[in-house]
Structures are given as C-alpha cells and as structure tokens.
XYZ file of C-alpha atoms in Angstrom:
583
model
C -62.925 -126.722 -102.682
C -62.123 -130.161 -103.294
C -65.473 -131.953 -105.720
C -67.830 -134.380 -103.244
C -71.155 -135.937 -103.965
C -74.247 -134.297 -102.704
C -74.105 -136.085 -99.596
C -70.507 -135.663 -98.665
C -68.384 -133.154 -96.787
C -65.535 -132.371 -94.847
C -67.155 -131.263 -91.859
C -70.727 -132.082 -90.967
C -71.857 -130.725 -87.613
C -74.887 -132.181 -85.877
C -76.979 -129.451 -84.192
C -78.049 -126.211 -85.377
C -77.973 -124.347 -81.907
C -75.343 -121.948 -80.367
C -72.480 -124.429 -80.770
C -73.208 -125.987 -84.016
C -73.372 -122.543 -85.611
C -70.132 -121.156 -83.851
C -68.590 -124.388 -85.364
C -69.345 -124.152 -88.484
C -68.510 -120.250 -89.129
C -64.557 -121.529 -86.920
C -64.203 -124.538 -89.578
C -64.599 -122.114 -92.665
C -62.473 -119.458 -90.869
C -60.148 -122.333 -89.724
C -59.700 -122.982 -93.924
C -62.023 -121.468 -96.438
C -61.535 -124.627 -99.200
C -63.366 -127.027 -97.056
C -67.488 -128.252 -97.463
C -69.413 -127.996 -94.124
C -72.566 -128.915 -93.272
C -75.093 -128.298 -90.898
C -77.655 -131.065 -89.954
C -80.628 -129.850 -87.372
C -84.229 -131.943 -86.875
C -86.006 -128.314 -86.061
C -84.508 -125.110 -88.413
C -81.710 -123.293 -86.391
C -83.453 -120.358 -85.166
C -85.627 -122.989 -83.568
C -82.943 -124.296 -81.256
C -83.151 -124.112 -77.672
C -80.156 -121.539 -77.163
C -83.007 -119.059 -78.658
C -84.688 -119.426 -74.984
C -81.689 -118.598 -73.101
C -82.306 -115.158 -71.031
C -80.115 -114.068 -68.365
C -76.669 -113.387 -70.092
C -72.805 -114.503 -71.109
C -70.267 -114.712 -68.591
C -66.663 -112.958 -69.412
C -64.458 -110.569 -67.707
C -64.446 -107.361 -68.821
C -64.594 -104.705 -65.868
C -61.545 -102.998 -64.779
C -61.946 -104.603 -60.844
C -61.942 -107.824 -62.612
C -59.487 -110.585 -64.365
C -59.498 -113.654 -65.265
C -57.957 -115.936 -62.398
C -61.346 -114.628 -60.512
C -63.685 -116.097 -63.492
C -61.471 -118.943 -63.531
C -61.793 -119.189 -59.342
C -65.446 -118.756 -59.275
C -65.931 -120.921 -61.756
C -63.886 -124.014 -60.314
C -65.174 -122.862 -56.632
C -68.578 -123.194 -57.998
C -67.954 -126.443 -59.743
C -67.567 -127.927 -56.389
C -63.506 -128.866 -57.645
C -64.875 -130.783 -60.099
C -63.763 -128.800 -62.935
C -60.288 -129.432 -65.163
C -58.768 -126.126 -64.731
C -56.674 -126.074 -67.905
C -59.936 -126.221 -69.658
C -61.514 -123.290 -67.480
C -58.627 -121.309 -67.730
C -58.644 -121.531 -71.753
C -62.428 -120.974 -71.350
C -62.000 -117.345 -69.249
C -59.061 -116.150 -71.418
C -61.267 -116.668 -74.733
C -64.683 -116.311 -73.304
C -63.947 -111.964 -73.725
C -62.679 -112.404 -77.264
C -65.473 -114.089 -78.003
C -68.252 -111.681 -76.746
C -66.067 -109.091 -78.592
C -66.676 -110.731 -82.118
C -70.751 -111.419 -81.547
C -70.559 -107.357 -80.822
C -68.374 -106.762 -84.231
C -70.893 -109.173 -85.677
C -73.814 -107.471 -84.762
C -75.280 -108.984 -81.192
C -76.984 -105.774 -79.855
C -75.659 -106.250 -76.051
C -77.609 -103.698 -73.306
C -75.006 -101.047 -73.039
C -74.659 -98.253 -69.611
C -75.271 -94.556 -70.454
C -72.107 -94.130 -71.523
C -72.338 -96.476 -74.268
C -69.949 -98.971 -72.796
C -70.913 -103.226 -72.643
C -73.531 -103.129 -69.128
C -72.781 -106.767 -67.377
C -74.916 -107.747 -64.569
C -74.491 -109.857 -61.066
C -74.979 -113.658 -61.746
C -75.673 -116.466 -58.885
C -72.134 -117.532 -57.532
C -69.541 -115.064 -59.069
C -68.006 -112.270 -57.435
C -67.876 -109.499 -59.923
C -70.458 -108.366 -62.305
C -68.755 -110.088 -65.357
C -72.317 -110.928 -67.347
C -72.794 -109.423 -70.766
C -76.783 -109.416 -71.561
C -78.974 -108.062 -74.228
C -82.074 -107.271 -72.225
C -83.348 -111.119 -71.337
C -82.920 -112.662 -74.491
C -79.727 -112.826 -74.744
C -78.971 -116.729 -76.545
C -82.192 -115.146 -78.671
C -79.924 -112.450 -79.997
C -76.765 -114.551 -79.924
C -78.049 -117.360 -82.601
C -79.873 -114.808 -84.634
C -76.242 -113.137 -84.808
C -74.279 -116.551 -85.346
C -77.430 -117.679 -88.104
C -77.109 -114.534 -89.966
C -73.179 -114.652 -89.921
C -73.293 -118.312 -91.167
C -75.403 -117.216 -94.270
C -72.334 -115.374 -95.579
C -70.261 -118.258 -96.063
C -71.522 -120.216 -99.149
C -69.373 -123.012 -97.992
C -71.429 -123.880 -95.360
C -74.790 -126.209 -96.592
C -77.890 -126.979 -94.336
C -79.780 -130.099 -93.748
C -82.850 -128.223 -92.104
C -85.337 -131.094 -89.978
C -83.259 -134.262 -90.655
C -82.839 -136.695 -87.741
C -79.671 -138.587 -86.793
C -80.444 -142.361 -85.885
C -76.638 -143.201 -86.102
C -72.998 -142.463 -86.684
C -71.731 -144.327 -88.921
C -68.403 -145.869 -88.164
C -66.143 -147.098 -90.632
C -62.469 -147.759 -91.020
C -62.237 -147.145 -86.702
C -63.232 -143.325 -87.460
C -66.061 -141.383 -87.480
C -66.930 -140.811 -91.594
C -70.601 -138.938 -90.987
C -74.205 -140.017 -90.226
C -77.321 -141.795 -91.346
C -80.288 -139.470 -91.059
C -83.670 -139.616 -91.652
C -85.168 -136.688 -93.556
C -88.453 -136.041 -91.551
C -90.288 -134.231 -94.497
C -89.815 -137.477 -97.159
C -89.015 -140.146 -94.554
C -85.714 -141.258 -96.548
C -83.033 -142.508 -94.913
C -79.977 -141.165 -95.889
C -75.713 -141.458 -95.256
C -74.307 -138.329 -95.601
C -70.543 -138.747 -94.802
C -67.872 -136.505 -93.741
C -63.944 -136.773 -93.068
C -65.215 -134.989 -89.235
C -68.272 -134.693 -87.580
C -69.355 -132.427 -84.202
C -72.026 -133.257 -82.283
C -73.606 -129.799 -81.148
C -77.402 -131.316 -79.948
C -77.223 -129.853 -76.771
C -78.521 -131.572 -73.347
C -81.036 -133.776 -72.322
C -83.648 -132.140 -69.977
C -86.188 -133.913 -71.013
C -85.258 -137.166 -69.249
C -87.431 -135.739 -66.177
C -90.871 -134.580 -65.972
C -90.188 -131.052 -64.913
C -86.912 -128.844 -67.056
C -86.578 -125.786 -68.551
C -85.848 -127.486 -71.570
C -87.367 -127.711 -74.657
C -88.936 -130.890 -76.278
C -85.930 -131.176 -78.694
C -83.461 -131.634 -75.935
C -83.443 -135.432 -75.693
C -79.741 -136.550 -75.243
C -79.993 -137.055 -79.188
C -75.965 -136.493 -79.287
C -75.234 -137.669 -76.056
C -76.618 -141.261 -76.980
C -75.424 -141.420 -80.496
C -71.895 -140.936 -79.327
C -72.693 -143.333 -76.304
C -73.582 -145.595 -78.457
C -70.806 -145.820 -80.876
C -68.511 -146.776 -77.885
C -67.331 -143.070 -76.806
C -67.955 -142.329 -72.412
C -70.310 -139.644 -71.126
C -68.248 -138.288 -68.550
C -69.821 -137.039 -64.983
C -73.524 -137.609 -65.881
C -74.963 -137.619 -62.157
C -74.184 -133.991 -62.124
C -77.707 -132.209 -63.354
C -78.646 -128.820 -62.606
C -82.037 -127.599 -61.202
C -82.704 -124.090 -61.906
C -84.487 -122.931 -58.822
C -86.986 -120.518 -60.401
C -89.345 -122.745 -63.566
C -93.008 -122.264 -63.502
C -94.742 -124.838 -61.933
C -96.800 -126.918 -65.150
C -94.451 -125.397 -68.120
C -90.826 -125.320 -66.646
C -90.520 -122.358 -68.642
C -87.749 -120.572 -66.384
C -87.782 -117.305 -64.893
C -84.126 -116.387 -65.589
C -81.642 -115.365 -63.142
C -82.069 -112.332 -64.023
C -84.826 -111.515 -62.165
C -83.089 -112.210 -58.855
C -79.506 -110.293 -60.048
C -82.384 -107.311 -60.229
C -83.345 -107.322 -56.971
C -85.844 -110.630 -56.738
C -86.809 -112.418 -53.462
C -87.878 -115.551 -52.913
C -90.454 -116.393 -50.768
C -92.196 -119.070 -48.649
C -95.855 -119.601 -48.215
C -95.315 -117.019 -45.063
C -93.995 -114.373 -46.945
C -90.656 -114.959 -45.463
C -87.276 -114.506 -47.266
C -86.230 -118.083 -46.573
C -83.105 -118.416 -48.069
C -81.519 -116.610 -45.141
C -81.498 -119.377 -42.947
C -79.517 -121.866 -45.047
C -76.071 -122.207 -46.155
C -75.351 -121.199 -49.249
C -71.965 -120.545 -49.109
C -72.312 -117.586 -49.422
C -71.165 -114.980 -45.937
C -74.078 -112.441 -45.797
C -73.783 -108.934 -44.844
C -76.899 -109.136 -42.456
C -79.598 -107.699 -42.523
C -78.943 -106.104 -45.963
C -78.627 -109.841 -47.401
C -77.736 -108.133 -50.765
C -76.806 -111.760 -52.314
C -78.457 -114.119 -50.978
C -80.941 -114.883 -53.951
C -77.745 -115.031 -55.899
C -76.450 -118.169 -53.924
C -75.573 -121.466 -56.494
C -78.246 -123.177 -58.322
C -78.068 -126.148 -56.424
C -77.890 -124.912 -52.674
C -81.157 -122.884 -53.657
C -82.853 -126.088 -55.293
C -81.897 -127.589 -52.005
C -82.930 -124.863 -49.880
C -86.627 -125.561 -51.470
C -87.067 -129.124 -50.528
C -85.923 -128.383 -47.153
C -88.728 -125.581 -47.225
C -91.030 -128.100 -48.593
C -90.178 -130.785 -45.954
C -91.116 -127.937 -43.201
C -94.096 -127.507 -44.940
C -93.343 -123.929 -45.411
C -94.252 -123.922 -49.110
C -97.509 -123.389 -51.151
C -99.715 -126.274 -52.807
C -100.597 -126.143 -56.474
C -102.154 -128.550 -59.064
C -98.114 -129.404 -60.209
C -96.751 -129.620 -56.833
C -95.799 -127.551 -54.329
C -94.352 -124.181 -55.358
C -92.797 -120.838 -53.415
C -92.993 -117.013 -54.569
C -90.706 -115.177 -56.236
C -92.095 -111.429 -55.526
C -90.151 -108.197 -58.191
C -93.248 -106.080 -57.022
C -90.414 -103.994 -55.407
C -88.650 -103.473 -58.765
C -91.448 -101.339 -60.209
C -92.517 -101.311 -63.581
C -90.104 -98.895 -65.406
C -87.355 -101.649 -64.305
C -88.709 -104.928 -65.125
C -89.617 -103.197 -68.574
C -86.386 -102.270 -69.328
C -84.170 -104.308 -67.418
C -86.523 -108.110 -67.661
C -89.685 -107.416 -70.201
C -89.412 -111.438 -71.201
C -90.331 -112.448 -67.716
C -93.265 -109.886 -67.708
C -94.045 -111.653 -71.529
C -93.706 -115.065 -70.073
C -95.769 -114.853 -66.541
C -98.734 -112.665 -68.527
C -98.712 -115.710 -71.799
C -98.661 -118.643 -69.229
C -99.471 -118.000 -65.671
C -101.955 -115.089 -66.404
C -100.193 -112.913 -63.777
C -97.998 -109.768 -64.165
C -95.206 -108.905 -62.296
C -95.308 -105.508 -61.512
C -98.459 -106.522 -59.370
C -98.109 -110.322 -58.927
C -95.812 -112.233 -57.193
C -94.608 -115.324 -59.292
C -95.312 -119.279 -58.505
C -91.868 -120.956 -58.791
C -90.471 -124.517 -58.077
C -86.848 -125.929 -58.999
C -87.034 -127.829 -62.370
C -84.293 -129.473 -64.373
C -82.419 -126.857 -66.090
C -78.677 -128.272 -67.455
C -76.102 -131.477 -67.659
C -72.902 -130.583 -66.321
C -71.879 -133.772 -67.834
C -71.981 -135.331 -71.602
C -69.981 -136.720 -73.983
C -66.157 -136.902 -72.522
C -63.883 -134.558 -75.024
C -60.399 -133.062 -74.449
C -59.680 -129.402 -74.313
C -59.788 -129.485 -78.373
C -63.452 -131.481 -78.355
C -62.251 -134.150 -79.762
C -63.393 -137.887 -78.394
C -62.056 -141.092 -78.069
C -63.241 -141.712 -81.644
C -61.094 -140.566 -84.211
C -62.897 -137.878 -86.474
C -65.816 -137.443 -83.763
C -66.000 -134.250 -81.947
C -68.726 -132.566 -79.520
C -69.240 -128.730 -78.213
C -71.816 -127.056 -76.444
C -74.387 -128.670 -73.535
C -74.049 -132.451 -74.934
C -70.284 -132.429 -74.808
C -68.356 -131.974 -71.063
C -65.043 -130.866 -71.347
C -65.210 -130.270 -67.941
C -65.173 -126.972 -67.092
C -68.983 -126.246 -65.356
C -67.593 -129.757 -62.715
C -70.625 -130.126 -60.039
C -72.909 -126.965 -60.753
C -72.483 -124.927 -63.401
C -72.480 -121.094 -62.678
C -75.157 -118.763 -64.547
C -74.212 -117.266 -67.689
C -71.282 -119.129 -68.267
C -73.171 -121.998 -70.505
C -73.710 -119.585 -73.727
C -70.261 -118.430 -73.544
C -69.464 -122.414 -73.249
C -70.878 -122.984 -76.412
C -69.329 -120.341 -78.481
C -65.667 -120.741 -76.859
C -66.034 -124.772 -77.327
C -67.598 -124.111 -80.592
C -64.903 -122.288 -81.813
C -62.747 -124.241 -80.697
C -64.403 -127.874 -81.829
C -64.815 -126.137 -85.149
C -61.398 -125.725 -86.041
C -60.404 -129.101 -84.920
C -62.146 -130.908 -86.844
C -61.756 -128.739 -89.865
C -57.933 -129.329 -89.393
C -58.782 -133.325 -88.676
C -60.479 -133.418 -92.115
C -58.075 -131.820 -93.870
C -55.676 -134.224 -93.183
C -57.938 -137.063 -93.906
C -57.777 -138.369 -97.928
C -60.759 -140.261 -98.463
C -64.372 -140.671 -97.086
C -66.262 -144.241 -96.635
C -67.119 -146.342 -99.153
C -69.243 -148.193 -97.189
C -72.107 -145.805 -96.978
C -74.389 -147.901 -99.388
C -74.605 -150.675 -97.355
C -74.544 -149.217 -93.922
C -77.743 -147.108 -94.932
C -79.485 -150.453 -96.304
C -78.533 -151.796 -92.592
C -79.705 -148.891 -91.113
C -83.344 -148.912 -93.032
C -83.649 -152.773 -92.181
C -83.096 -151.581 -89.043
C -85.850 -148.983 -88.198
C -88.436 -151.013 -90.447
C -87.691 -153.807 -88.495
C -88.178 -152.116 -84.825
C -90.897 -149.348 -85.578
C -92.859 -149.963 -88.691
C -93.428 -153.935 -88.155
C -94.359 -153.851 -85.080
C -97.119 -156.523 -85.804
C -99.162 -157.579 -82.101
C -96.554 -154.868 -80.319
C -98.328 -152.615 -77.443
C -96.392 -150.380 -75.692
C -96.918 -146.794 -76.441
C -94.698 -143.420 -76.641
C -96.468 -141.806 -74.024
C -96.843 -145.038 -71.605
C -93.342 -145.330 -71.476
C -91.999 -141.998 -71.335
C -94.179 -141.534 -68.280
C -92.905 -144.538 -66.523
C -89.377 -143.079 -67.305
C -90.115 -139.574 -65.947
C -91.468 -140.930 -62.540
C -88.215 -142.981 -62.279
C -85.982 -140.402 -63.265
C -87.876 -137.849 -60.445
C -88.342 -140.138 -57.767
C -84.937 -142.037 -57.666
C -82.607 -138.900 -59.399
C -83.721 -136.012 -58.191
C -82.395 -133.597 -56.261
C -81.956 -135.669 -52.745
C -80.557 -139.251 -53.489
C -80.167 -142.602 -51.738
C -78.528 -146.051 -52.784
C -81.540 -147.296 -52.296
C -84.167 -144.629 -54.209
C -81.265 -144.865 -57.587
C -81.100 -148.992 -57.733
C -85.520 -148.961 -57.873
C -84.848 -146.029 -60.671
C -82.345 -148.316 -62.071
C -84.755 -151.381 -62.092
C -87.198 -149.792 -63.358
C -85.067 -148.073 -66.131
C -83.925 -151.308 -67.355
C -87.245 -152.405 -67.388
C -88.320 -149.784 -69.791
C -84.680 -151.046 -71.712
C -86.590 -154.422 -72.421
C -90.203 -152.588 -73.182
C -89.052 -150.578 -75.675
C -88.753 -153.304 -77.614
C -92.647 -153.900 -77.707
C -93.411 -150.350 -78.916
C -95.738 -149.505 -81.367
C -96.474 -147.159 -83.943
C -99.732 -145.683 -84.791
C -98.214 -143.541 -87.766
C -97.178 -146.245 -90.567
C -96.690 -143.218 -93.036
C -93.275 -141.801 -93.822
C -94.078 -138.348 -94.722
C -93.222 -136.240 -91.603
C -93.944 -139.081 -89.139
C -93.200 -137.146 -85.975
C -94.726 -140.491 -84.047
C -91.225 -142.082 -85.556
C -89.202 -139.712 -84.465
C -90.708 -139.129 -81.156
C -90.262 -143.250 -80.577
C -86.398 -143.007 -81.518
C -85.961 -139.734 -79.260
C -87.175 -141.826 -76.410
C -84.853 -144.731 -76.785
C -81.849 -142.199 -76.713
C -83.864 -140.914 -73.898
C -83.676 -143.881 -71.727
C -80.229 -144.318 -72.791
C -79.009 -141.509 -71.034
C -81.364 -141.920 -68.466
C -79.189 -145.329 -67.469
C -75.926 -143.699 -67.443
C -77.153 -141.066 -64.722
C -78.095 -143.535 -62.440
C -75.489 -145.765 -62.334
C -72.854 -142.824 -62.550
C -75.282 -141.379 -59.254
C -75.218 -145.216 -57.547
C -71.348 -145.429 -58.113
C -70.233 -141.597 -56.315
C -69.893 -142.394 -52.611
C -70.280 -138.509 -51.763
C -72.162 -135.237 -52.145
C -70.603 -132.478 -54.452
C -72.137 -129.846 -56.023
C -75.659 -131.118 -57.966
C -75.234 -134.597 -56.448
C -76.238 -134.969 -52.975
C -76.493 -138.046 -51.757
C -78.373 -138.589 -48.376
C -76.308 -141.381 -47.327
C -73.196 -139.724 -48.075
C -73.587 -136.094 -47.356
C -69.552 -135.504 -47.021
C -67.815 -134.173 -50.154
C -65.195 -136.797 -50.192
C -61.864 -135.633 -52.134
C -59.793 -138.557 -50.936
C -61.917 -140.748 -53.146
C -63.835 -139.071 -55.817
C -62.044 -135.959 -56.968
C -62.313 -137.722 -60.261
C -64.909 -137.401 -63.131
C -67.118 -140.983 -63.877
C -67.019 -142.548 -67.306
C -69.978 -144.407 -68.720
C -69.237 -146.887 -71.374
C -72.156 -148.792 -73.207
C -72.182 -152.398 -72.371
C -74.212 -154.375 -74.457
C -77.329 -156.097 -72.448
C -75.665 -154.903 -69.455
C -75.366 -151.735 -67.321
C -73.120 -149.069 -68.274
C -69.496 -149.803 -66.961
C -68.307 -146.811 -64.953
C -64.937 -146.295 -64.699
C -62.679 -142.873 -63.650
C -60.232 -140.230 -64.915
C -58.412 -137.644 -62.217
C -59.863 -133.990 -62.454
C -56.941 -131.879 -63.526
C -55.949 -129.531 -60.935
C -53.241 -126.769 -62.340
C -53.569 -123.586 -59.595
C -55.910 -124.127 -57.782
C -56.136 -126.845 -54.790
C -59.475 -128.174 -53.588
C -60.964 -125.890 -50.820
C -63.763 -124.835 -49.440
C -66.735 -123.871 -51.657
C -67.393 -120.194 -50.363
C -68.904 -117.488 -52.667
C -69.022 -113.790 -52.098
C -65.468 -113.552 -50.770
C-alpha cells in the first residue's frame, strides 16, 4: 500500500449507503494495495437504504431468465431505458444476491430451505428476493459488517461535502466539513464515487429521509458533469399521509387492496397496463408505480377519496390477510402503522396517498459509472446509468445499487491505479473553500431569509408545478419561482454562528443543493414534449418516440437556466412497443 498523508487516498467514495459500501468492499477486491475511504454526514447504518422494505429483484426461479427481467424492466421503463446497461444489470443482479447470502444477508427462505422471492408491481415472474420487510435493513448491515474486514478501507463518519475539488481537469477528492469540529478539510483521492443517493426531499411529501437532498447530484452538477433524465420522479402510491413513511409493496404483492372512500377496489377501472383476469383481478394492485399514483388523482378529481388534515388520502385494507400473515410475511408495516398512525392492521384499514418515492434520473454515467469528468464516478440512486428509464420497477433499486456499486467500485479502483500523483493544490483550494462558506453563511450581517422560509416556498413550487400531472404552464410559474428562491438564497441567515456541530450550517448548504436540483427537473419537465412513464404532461398526453426516445441532459449554466441538451436511448433487442404488463 503505497504511503499517503492522513487525508489522502486512492479511492474516496462519498456516501455510506448501499452503494457506497458495495464500492468500497469491489475497489479492495478489485486490488488489495490500494487506500479507500468512506466519507458519510450520518454513520452508515444510518443511511436511507436501511428503510428499504419490500425486496431485491433477480432471476432465480426455474420458469424464469433473464431476457424477461431485462423485458420487464425496459417495458416498465416506458423505453426509456439503455438496454446494454439493463442487460448487464439482470445477468449480475443473481450473482450478486448470491454473495450478500455467502456473506451473511439472512433472506426469507420456503419450507424447503430454498431463496422465497415474492410478486413485485410490473414484473411477470416472482423474481424478488426479501428478508421479511427489511430487506435494504439487512442488506447494509451485511455490506457494513463485510467492510469492517478490510483494514484498507478508512471512514470519515458525519463529514459533509461542500465541493469537489477539481484540479489538473480531473476529479482529485473533496473539501468537507467535519460537522463535529466544524473544520474544513481537502481530503484528496486519485478517484472519487459519489454514492449519496436521491433527492426526495425536494417536495413536501417522499418516502425519503431528511438526508436525501441531491447532496451528490448537485456537487457533480456543479462541477460541470449533466444529470441525465431528471423529470422522471417516482411516486410510490402507498406513504402515510403526514410522515411519507411508505407502506412497502409488499403489502399489496400479499394480497392488499386499495380502496376509495366507498370501499370500492378502484383500480379496476383504469388502465394500468396491465390485462386483468376479471373478476379475480389477481394483479391489479401490482400495476406500475406511476399508473397507480395516477389512478389516485383521477380518484381524487371524482371526489371519490377521503379528507384528512394532510390532504386527501384512500385505504389500503390487509384485514383479509389475517394476523399470522402480516406477522410473518410484513411485521414492519404492522410496526410502522401502530408507531405513527396509531392503527393496526390486522383490524384497521390503512390511510395512504402517493408521495415522492425515487429519481429515475441523476448524475449521467456510462455502463462503468464513470462521468464526463475524468476520475469522478457515481452508483446507486444519485447516479442514472439508465437502466430504471421512465418508472422504475419495485425491487430492482437495491439490486441497482449493489450491481452499480460493484461495478463503480472497481472502476475507479483501476482509474486510480493508473493515476501517479494526487493534487497539490489542496492547500489553497480549502483556504478558497473556507472564504467561501464564511463569506455566504457566517457573515451574513442585515441578511433575513431563513432555512425554513425558503424551503417551504420551494416545496409548494416543486408540488404544485412538478407533480404528478404537468402543464407548460404550471412548470414555467415553478420555474419562476425556483429562480426566485436562486437569488434569495443569497440573503440567508444563520442563527447558529458556532462551529461545533452546527446542523443550522449544514441544513442551509443542503438546501442550496436542494434548489439546485430542483431547477434541473423543471426545465428537463418544460423541455419533453410528451408523456412517458413518471412524466405526464397534460398538454402532451401522447408518448412521442419520433421525438423524444432520448434521455435530457442538464448542464449548469452560470446565472442562467440549466442548458438541456439530448443523447439517443440505446436500444440493442428490444424495439419500442407497447407498455403492457402481465403478459
């Protein structure tokens, strides 16, 4: 192992989640003589991939095989997917799943001790591996405790990225702010992979915890690298109402129904795309993501759902299931609806609305997740190498982030190896960096705007204008009043002057990546002529392949808007059809 500094390394990986973790345990299998780091603002086990319930997608029953993961998984991405990507993803996505079980993942198993997968919303087969419903819970407690065996990997536990730095025309590591001290800090690397995960928060109501902020997304954005296809965001259709907190999938791939305010199984008269054997309508709660989030505003416009103090709200009733099944087959939902709705399923039914769940899009990378930035790479929910397109399909995320992970991991372990030397610059671009953040948050001087003034304002924009119905003319007053908030957020002011775990700080900098990313989905959204998948526009309701089978690029323009320009989706074996499930 070659003799760095205590702030230098081969391979530092932003992110302590699913993805980051995955990384680093590929980049010391990749070549056991490098230094890699691990740089998180909350511990690892902390990271949001601990919340994931319903399971991890991969083929692994006899009636299945990969070209039908690889189908329903470009099917379901609306033909927005790259299929060489997908098809790497489904031929890896088993050998993966294999190694968390040799590592230790305790996955639900049938009576005869084989891997139990269950039915997931939009595939065919029963291809997803679960362990009860905490499945990314028992997946990062198995990828954390694998990483501890490997001295060669160091952690940076609560540090905060507030740049890349940039040197030379390559990617040479980070400044970070350690949140416990307040110093700001370069720690360089020959690589670095961005693993921060998505960026929920941007609207009022997601599944997502108050880490995911587009941390990654906007770093990258900022240092000139695209975010590729950010109009596509996925609403889960099941969150509770105030929290978000979702109900998984799984509850519906058990037997859940969903139900309007008359106690009527709605979903049967829409189009989900998926042909139901009537009048058992064994599927139908298993339609995509964003035909049932649609299905619930069209409920809601007939005034068929229910009224609550967050909004209006439908049922989702597992009464039927009985208690012996939601115990073994679902006991988080019974944890989560008794801890924060005071009901229990086995008697209740549950209050449910669609909240903002996943971004299909992110930081552009190639199959490899590598970036237009020489020695940047990216992995997991922040990164889009294009295989979820449109709308994602349940359970394939967390087998995303290991596959990519892997894969991400020993790229850039193979990119620093080849590297000789590391920045010298770090000195000075740390000095700039602390001018920098004195200058904006700590004299703020006669400055009044405040955190939760403006993140308010955002929400309201983002949910009003970007939702799950769009118009040209509901995105450009969500784009006026986004760039408004651009120019406030210079204004904003600090109540915390301390530097000793100033979570005010942070909270002020997660907002400005925040609105960041908030910009690039509305102009990507005000720029696709067409409705595909998670983007339905009102005034275009046609899927239009003619013109937009092709993902959006973002690019950061200084004082400007984000310049959107377009790459073809790569199409291998599969032609664009029609998006049918269930077939």
């Amino acid at each position: 192992m070659a003799r760095y500094g205590p702030n230098e390394h081969d391979v530092l990986i932003i992110g302590g989640g699913g993805a980051g973790l995955r990384a680093a345990i590929a980049a010391v299998e990749a070549n056991p003589k490098i230094n890699v780091a691990v740089l998180s603002k909350v511990y690892p086990m902390r990271s949001h991939t601990v919340s994931a319930e319903g399971g991890a997608a991969a083929v692994i029953k006899a009636n299945d095989n990969l070209d039908l993961h690889a189908y329903d998984t470009i099917s379901g991405g609306d033909w927005m997917s790259d299929q060489n990507a997908v098809e790497a993803f489904v031929k890896e996505a088993p050998e993966e799943m294999l190694r968390l079980e040799h590592w230790g993942c305790p996955w639900s198993r049938q009576d005869d001790g084989k891997i139990a997968v269950r039915p997931f919303g939009g595939m065919k087969i029963e291809r997803t591996w679960f362990a009860a419903d905490k499945t990314g819970f028992h997946m990062l407690h198995t990828l954390f405790q694998t990483t501890l065996k490997y001295e060669q990997i160091r952690r940076y536990d609560e540090w905060f990225v507030t740049s890349l730095l940039v040197d030379d025309g390559r990617c040479q590591g980070v400044v970070a702010i350690e949140i416990s001290s307040g110093k700001v800090e370069a720690i360089a690397a020959k690589s670095v992979i961005i693993c921060t995960g998505g960026c929920g928060r941007v609207f009022p109501f997601t599944t997502n915890a108050n880490i995911k902020n587009g941390d990654g997304m906007a770093l990258a954005y900022r240092a000139g690298v695209a975010l590729k296809d950010m109009e596509f965001v996925q609403y889960h259709p099941t969150g509770l109402p105030f929290t978000g907190i979702l109900i998984t999938e799984a509850a519906r791939s058990e037997g859940g129904w969903l139900l309007n305010k008359e106690g009527y199984r709605y979903l049967q008269d829409y189009d989900l795309g998926v042909p139901q054997p009537k009048p058992v309508l064994r599927s139908m709660e298993l339609g995509p993501r964003d035909r049932l989030s649609q299905a619930f505003v069209k409920e809601q416009e007939k005034s068929r759902t229910l009224k609550g103090p967050y909004g209006d709200f439908v049922h989702l009733d597992l009464r039927h299931l009985g208690e012996k099944v939601i115990d073994a087959k679902i006991p988080f939902v019974r944890e989560l609806c008794l801890k924060y709705e005071n009901i229990d399923p086995v008697k209740d039914m549950i209050p449910v609305r669609p909240v903002v769940h996943y971004m299909m899009g992110g930081i552009h990378t190639d199959i490899l997740g590598a970036t237009s930035l020489k020695g940047l790479f990216a992995a997991g929910e922040c990164a889009c190498v294009s295989i979820n397109g449109a709308n994602r399909l349940g359970s394939n995320s967390l087998t995303e982030i290991v596959v990519f992970g892997a894969r991400a991991g020993k790229a850039a372990a193979q990119f620093a190896a080849e590297q000789t030397s590391m920045s010298s610059s770090t000195a000075q671009l740390t000095a700039d960096e602390q001018k920098r953040i004195e200058s904006q948050f700590y004299d703020s001087g006669k400055r009044t705007e405040k955190i939760a003034a403006l993140r308010k304002e955002m929400h309201e924009a983002m949910e009003s204008g970007a939702g799950i119905y769009r118009t040209e003319s509901s995105l450009k007053k969500s784009q006026e009043r986004i760039q408004a908030l651009q120019e406030r957020f210079k204004n904003i002011s600090l109540s915390d002057r301390s530097f000793t775990f100033n979570t005010e700080l942070v909270s002020a900098m997660e907002l400005s990546y925040m609105v960041d990313v908030a910009e690039t989905i509305i102009e990507s959204a005000l720029k696709r002529h067409e409705s595909r998948g998670s983007h339905q526009r009102i005034d275009f309701p046609a899927r239009n392949d003619q013109n937009f089978l092709k993902h959006s690029l973002a690019y950061r323009t200084p004082n400007d808007l984000p310049r959107i320009e377009y790459l073809p989706v790569t199409i291998t074996r599969w032609p664009p059809g029609e998006r049918v499930y269930g077939r």
